[in-house]
XYZ file of C-alpha atoms in Angstrom:
173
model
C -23.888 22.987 -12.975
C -24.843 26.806 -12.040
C -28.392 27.127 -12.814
C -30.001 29.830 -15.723
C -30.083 32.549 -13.227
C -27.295 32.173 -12.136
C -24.964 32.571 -15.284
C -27.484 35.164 -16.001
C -26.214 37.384 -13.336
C -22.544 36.245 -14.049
C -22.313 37.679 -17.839
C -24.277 40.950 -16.510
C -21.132 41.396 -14.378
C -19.247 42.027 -17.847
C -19.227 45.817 -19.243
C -18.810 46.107 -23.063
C -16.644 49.083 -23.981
C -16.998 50.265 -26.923
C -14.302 51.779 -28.944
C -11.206 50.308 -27.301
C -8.769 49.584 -27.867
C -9.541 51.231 -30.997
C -12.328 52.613 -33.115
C -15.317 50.275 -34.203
C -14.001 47.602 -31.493
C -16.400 46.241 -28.813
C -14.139 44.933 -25.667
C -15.514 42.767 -23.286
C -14.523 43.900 -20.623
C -14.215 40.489 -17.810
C -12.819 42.441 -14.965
C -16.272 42.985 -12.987
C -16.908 39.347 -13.444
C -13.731 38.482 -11.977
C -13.901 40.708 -8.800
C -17.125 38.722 -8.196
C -16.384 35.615 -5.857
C -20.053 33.881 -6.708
C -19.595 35.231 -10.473
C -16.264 33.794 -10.697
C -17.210 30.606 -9.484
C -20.165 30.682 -11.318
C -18.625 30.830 -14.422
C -15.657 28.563 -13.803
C -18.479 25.661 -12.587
C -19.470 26.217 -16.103
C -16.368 25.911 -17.749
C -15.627 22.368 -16.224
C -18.945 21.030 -16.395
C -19.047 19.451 -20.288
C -15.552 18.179 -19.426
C -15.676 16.840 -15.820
C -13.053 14.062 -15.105
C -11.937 13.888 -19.094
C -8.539 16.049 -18.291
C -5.418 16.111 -16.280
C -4.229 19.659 -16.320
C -4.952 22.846 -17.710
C -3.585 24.678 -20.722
C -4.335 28.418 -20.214
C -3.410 31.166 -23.199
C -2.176 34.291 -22.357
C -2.908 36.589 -20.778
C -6.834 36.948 -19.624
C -6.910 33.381 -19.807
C -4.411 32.405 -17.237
C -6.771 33.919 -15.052
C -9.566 31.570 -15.641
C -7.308 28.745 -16.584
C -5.506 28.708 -12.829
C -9.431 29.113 -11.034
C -9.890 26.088 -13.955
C -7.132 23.927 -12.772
C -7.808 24.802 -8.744
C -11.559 23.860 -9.413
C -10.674 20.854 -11.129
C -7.797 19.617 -8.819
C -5.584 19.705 -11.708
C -2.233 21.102 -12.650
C -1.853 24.513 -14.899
C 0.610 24.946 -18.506
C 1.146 28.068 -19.336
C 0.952 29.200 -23.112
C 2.716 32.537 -23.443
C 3.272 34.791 -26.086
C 7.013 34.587 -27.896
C 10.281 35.657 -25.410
C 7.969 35.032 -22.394
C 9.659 31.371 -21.474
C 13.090 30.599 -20.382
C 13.248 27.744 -22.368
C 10.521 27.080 -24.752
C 10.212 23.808 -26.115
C 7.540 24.058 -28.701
C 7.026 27.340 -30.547
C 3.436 27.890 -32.891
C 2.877 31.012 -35.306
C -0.135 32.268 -36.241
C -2.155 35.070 -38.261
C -3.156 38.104 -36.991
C -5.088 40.470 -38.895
C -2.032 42.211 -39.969
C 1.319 40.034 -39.664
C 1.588 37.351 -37.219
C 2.123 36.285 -34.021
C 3.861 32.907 -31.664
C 2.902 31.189 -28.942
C 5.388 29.114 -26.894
C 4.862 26.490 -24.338
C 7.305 24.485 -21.697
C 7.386 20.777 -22.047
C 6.519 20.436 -18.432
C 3.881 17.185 -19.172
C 3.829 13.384 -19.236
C 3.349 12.237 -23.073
C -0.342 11.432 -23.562
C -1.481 13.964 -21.273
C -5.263 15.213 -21.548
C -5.270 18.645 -21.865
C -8.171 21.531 -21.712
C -7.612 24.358 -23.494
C -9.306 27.543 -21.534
C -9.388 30.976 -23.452
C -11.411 34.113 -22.317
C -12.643 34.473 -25.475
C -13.278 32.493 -29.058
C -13.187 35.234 -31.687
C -10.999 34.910 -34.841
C -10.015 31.822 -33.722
C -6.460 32.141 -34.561
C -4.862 32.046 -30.953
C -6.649 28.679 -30.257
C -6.102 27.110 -33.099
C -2.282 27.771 -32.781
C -3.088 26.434 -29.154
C -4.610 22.865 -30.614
C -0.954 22.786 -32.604
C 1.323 23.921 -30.020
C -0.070 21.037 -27.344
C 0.775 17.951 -29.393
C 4.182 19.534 -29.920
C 5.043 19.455 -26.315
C 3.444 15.730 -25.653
C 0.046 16.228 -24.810
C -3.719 15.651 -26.050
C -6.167 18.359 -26.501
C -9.548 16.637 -25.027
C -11.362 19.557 -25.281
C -11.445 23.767 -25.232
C -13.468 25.921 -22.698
C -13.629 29.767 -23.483
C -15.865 32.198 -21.312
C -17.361 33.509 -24.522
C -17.716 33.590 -27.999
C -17.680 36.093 -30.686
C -19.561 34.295 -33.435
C -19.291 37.564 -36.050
C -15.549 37.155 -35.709
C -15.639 33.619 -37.165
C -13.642 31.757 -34.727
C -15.910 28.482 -35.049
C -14.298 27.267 -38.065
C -11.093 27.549 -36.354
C -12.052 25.757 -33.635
C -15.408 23.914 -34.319
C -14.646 21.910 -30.855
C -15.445 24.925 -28.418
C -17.127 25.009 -25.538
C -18.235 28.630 -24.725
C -20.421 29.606 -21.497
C -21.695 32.741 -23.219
C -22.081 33.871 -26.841
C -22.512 37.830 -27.502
């Protein structure tokens, strides 16, 4: 497990911009973090660590969490599912809507796993909730068993928790 420190220098590798992409919104901004090879890993170590051994591939939701779910599965020695945003796929096999602030949105997923698989569900970040949530559905549908979700951070003002009380995040802002 990376050690206080650390993750400490790891999340001050990630800029907050305010006002993008529109007024009053804070983005956190993972792209510093990400050019970092020790930050990267840092944070990735961190990701696994709760869940070590309990899953057999990766689910990672589009799109800044592909990035950390493929260092995820690579880490982990474990294969990577894609969960893309609707008309991504070829040939979805499970489709899952879900509300945005205004209207809604779908996620689709391939049915590329064993029945029973254990899953971990990696996000960038936990913040309405909504995304993973549609995530913890869309699994099942295509045969496998959420063990457990690993986000880089959480946006506790945003409410996401109650969505997803099961999260695992590495950082909170």
């Amino acid at each position: 497990m990376p050690t206080t420190e650390d993750l400490a220098r790891a999340e001050a590798l990630i800029r907050t911009i305010p006002d993008y992409p529109e007024p009053g919104v804070l983005f956190r901004d993972i792209t510093p973090l990400l050019a970092d090879a020790e930050g990267l890993r840092c944070v990735i170590d961190a990701m696994i660590e709760p869940f070590h051994g309990q899953f057999d591939v990766v689910a990672g939701i589009e799109a800044r969490g592909f990035l950390l779910a493929a260092a995820v599965a690579m880490v982990a020695d474990v294969g990577l599912v894609p969960i893309r945003k609707a008309g991504k796929l070829p040939r979805p096999a499970a489709a899952v809507d879900y509300a945005l602030e205004y209207g809604t949105a779908t996620i689709e997923a391939h049915d590329d796993i064993a029945s029973g698989t254990r899953v971990l569900l990696v996000d960038d970040v936990l913040a309405t909730g909504g995304t993973l949530q549609a995530a913890h559905e869309l699994v099942p549908a295509i045969g496998g068993v959420v063990v457990a979700t690993s986000v880089l951070m959480e946006l506790p003002a945003l409410g996401g928790r109650a969505l997803v009380p099961d999260a695992f995040a590495v950082f909170t802002a």
